[in-house]
Tab-separated table of C-alpha atoms in Angstrom:
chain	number	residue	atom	x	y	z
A	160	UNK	CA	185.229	172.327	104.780
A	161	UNK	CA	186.714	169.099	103.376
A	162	UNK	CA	189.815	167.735	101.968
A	163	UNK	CA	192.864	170.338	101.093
A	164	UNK	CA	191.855	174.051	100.732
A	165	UNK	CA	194.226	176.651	99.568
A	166	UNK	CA	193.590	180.356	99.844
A	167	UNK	CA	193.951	182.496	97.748
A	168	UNK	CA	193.252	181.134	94.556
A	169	UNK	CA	194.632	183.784	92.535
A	170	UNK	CA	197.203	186.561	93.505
A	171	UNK	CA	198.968	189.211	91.916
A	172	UNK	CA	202.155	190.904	93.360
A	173	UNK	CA	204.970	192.997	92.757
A	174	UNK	CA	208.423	191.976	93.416
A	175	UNK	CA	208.714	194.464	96.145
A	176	UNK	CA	205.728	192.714	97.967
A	177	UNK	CA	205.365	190.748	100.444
A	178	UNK	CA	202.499	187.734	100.877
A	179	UNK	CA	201.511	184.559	102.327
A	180	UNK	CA	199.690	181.528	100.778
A	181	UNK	CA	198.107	179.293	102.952
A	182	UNK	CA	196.844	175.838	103.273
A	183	UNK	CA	194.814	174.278	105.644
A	184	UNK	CA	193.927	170.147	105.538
A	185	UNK	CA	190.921	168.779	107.315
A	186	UNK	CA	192.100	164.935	106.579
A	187	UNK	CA	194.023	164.421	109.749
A	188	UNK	CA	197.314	164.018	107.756
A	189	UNK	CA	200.705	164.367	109.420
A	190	UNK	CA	202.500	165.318	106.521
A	191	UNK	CA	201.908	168.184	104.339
A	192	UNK	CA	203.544	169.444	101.763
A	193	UNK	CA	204.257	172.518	99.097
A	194	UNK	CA	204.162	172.222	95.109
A	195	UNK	CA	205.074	174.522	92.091
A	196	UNK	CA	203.584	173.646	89.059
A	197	UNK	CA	204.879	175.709	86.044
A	198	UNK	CA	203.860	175.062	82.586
A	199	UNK	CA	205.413	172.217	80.541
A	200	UNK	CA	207.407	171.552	83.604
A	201	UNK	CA	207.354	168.552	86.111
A	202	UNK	CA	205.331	169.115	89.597
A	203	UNK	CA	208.389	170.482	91.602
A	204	UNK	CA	208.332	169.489	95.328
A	205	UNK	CA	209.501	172.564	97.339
A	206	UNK	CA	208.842	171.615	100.869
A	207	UNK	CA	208.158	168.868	103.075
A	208	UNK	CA	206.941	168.534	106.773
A	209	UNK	CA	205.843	165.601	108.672
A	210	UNK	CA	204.674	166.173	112.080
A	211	UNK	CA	205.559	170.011	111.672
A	212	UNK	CA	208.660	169.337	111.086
A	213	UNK	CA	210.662	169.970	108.040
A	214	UNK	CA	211.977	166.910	106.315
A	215	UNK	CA	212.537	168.348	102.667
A	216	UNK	CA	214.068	171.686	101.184
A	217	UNK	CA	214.475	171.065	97.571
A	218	UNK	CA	217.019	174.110	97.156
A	219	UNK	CA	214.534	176.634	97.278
A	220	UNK	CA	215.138	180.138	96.979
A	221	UNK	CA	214.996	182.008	100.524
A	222	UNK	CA	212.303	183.904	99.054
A	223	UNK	CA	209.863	181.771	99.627
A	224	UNK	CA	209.948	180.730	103.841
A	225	UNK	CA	207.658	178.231	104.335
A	226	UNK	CA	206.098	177.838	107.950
A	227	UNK	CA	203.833	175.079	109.635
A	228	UNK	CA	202.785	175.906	112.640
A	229	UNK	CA	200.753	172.536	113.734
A	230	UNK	CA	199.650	169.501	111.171
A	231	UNK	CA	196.578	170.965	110.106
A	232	UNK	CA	198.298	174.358	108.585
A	233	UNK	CA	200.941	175.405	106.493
A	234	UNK	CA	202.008	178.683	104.790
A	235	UNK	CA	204.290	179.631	102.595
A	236	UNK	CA	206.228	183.225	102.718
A	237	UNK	CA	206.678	185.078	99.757
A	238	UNK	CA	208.617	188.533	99.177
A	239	UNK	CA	211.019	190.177	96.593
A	240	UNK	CA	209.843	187.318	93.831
A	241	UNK	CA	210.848	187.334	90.616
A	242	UNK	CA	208.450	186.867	87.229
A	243	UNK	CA	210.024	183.657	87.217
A	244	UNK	CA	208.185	182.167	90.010
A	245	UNK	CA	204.786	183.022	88.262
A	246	UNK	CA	203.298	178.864	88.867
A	247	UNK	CA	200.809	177.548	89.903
A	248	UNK	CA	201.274	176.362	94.066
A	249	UNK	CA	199.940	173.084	94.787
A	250	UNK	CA	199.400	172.250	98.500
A	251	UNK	CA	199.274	168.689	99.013
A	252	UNK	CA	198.819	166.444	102.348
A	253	UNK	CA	198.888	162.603	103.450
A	254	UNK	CA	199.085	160.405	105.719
A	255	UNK	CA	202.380	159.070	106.775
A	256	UNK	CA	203.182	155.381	108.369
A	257	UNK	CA	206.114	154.272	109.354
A	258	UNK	CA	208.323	151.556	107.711
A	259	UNK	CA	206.841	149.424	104.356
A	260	UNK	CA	206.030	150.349	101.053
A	261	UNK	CA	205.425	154.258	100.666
A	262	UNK	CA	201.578	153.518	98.804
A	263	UNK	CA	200.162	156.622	100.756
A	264	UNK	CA	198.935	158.952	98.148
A	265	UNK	CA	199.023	162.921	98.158
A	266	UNK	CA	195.889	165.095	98.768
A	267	UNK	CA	195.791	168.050	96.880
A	268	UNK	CA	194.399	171.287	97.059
A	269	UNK	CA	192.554	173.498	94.300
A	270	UNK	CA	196.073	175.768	94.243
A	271	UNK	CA	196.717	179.516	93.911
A	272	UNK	CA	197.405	180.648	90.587
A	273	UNK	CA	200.500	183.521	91.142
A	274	UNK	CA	201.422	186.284	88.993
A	275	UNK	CA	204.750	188.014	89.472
A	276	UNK	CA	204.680	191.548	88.260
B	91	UNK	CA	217.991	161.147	84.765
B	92	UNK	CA	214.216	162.046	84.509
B	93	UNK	CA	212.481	159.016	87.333
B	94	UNK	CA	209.197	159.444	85.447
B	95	UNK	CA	208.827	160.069	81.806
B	96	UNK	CA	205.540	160.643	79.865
B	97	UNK	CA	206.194	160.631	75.934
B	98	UNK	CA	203.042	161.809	74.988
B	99	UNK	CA	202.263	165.486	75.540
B	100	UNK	CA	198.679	165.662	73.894
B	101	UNK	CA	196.210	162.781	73.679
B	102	UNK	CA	192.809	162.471	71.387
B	103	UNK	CA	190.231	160.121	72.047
B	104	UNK	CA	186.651	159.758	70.899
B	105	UNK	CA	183.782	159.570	73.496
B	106	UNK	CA	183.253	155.870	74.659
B	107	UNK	CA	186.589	154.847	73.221
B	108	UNK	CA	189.430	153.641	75.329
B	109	UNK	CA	192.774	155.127	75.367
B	110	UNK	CA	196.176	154.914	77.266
B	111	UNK	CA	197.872	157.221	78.805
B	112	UNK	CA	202.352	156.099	78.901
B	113	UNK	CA	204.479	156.229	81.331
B	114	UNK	CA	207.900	155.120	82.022
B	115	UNK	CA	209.834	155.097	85.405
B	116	UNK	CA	213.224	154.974	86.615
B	117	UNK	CA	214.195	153.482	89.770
B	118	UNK	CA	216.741	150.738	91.422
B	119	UNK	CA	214.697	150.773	94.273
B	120	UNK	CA	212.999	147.398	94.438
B	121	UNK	CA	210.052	148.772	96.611
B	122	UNK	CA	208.311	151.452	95.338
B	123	UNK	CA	204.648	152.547	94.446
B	124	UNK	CA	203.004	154.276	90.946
B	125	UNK	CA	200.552	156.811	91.135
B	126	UNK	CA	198.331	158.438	88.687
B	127	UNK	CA	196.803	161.829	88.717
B	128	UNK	CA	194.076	163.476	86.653
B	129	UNK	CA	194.233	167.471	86.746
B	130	UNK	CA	191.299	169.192	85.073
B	131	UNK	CA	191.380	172.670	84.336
B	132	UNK	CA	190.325	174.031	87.698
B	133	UNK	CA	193.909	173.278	88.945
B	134	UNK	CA	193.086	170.474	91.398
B	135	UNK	CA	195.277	167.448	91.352
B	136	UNK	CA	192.815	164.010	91.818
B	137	UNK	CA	194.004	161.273	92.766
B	138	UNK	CA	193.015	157.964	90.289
B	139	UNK	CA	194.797	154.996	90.744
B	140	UNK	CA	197.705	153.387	92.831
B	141	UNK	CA	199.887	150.350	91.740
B	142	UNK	CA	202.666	148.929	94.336
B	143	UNK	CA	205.831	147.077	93.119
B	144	UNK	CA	205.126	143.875	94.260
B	145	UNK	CA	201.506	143.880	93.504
B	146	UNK	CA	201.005	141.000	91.458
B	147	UNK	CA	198.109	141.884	89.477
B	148	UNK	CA	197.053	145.415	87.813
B	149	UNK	CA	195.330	147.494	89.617
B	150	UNK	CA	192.228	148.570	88.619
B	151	UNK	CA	189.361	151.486	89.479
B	152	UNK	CA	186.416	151.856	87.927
B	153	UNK	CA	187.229	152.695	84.307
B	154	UNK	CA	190.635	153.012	85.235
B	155	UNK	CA	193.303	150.648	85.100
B	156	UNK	CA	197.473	149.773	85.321
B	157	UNK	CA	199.152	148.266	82.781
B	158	UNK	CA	201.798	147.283	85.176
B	159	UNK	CA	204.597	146.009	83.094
B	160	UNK	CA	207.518	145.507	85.822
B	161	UNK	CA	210.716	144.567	83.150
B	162	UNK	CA	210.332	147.306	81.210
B	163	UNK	CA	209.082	149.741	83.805
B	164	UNK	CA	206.149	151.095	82.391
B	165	UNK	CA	202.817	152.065	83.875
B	166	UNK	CA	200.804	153.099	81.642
B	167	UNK	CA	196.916	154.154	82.415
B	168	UNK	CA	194.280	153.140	80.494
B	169	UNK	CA	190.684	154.930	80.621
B	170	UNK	CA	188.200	152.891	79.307
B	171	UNK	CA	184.740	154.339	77.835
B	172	UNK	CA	185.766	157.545	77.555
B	173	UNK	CA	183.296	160.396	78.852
B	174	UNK	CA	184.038	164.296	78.088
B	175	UNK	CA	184.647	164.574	81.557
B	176	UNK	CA	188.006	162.736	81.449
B	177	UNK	CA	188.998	165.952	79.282
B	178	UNK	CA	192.079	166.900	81.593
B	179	UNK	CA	195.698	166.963	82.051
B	180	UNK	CA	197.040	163.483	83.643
B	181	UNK	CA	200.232	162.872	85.455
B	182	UNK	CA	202.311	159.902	86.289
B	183	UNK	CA	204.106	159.863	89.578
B	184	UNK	CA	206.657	157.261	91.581
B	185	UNK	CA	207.566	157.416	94.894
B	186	UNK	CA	210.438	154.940	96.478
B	187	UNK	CA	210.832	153.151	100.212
B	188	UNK	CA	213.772	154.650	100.232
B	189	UNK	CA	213.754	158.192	99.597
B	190	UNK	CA	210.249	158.903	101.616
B	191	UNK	CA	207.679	161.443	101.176
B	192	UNK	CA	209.756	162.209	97.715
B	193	UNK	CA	206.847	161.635	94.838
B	194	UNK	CA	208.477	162.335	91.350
B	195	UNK	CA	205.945	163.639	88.751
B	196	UNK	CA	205.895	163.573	84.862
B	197	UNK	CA	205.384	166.361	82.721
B	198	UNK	CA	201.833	165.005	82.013
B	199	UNK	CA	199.643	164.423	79.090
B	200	UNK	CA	196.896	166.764	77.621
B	201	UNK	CA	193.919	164.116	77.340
B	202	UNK	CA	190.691	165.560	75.017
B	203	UNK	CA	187.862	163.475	74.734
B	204	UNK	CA	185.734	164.260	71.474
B	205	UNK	CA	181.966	164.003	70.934
């Protein structure tokens, strides 16, 4: 495996359920970070962590609990969602260096396409 | 105040013609770094093209390239010989020194390349 992978790619779920996305980066980042992507909408940056830990929380809803358990990994949480959050999830990693210019791009993955029920 | 701004929200171009992509930014931090995107269909965000605030020339990749206009903050992207392949969704994206692993996105622009 290579680059950003996301699993699943698609998933359905009531708002009574509970599931996980995950996201796994074989770049050797130390910073990864979570995406949702509706349509006609600016990429909205949920989550940030660098070096597993969490820098960002852009006022998320506690329904989604994001978790990164080592640089390599990280999950996000979802239960009782709402149609609302039906988006597209972008995982996204890079490589973080300290002090200058921020020119480090974003790696993405392919996503997971969810539907809220 | 939106930091990135793209005007155009569907694009038509004709195989082997050039076209650019707009995009305006919004920032008072003196160091900060543009980013393009190109999205196709499968979902998958790819990275194209990078252009740094104090870069002195436009950067340029491939058939891609910055027109880095500083003053009136604009970055727009401009894909030369177009191929049906660059059929996508593209996105414009900032991020500043100052506010770290923050990257701002536009709302994007359809592109369709015709035969």
């Amino acid at each position: 495996e290579t680059g950003v992978t996301q699993t699943p790619r698609h998933l359905v779920m009531g708002m009574t359920n509970k599931k996980s996305l995950k996201c796994e980066q074989h770049l050797g980042h130390n910073a990864m970070y979570w995406y949702k992507q509706s349509a006609k909408k600016p990429l909205e940056l949920m989550f940030v962590y660098n070096f597993k830990e969490q820098t960002e929380n852009n006022s998320v809803p506690s329904r989604f609990s994001p978790e990164c358990p080592n640089s390599s990994h990280l999950f996000l949480h979802l239960h009782t969602l709402q149609p609302e959050d039906s988006a597209l999830y972008l995982c996204a990693s890079s490589q973080e260096l300290a002090g200058g210019p921020k020119k480090e791009t974003q790696y993405f993955g392919p996503g997971t396409r969810l539907l809220v029920l | 105040a939106q930091k990135i701004t793209q005007t155009q929200p569907g694009m038509f171009v004709q195989e082997k013609e050039a076209v650019t992509l707009d995009c305006t930014y919004d920032t008072s931090d003196p160091s900060y770094g543009l980013f393009w995107y190109k999205q196709p269909s499968s979902g998958e965000m790819i990275f194209l093209i990078y252009q740094g605030s104090y870069d002195q020339q436009n950067a340029t990749e491939g058939r891609y390239s910055l027109n880095f206009q500083k003053a009136r903050k604009s970055a727009n992207l401009v894909i030369s010989a177009s191929q049906l392949g660059d059929s996508a969704m593209y996105f414009c994206a900032m991020r500043e020194a100052t506010t770290g692993n923050q990257f701002y996105f536009g709302t994007g622009t359809s592109l369709t390349v015709i035969p």
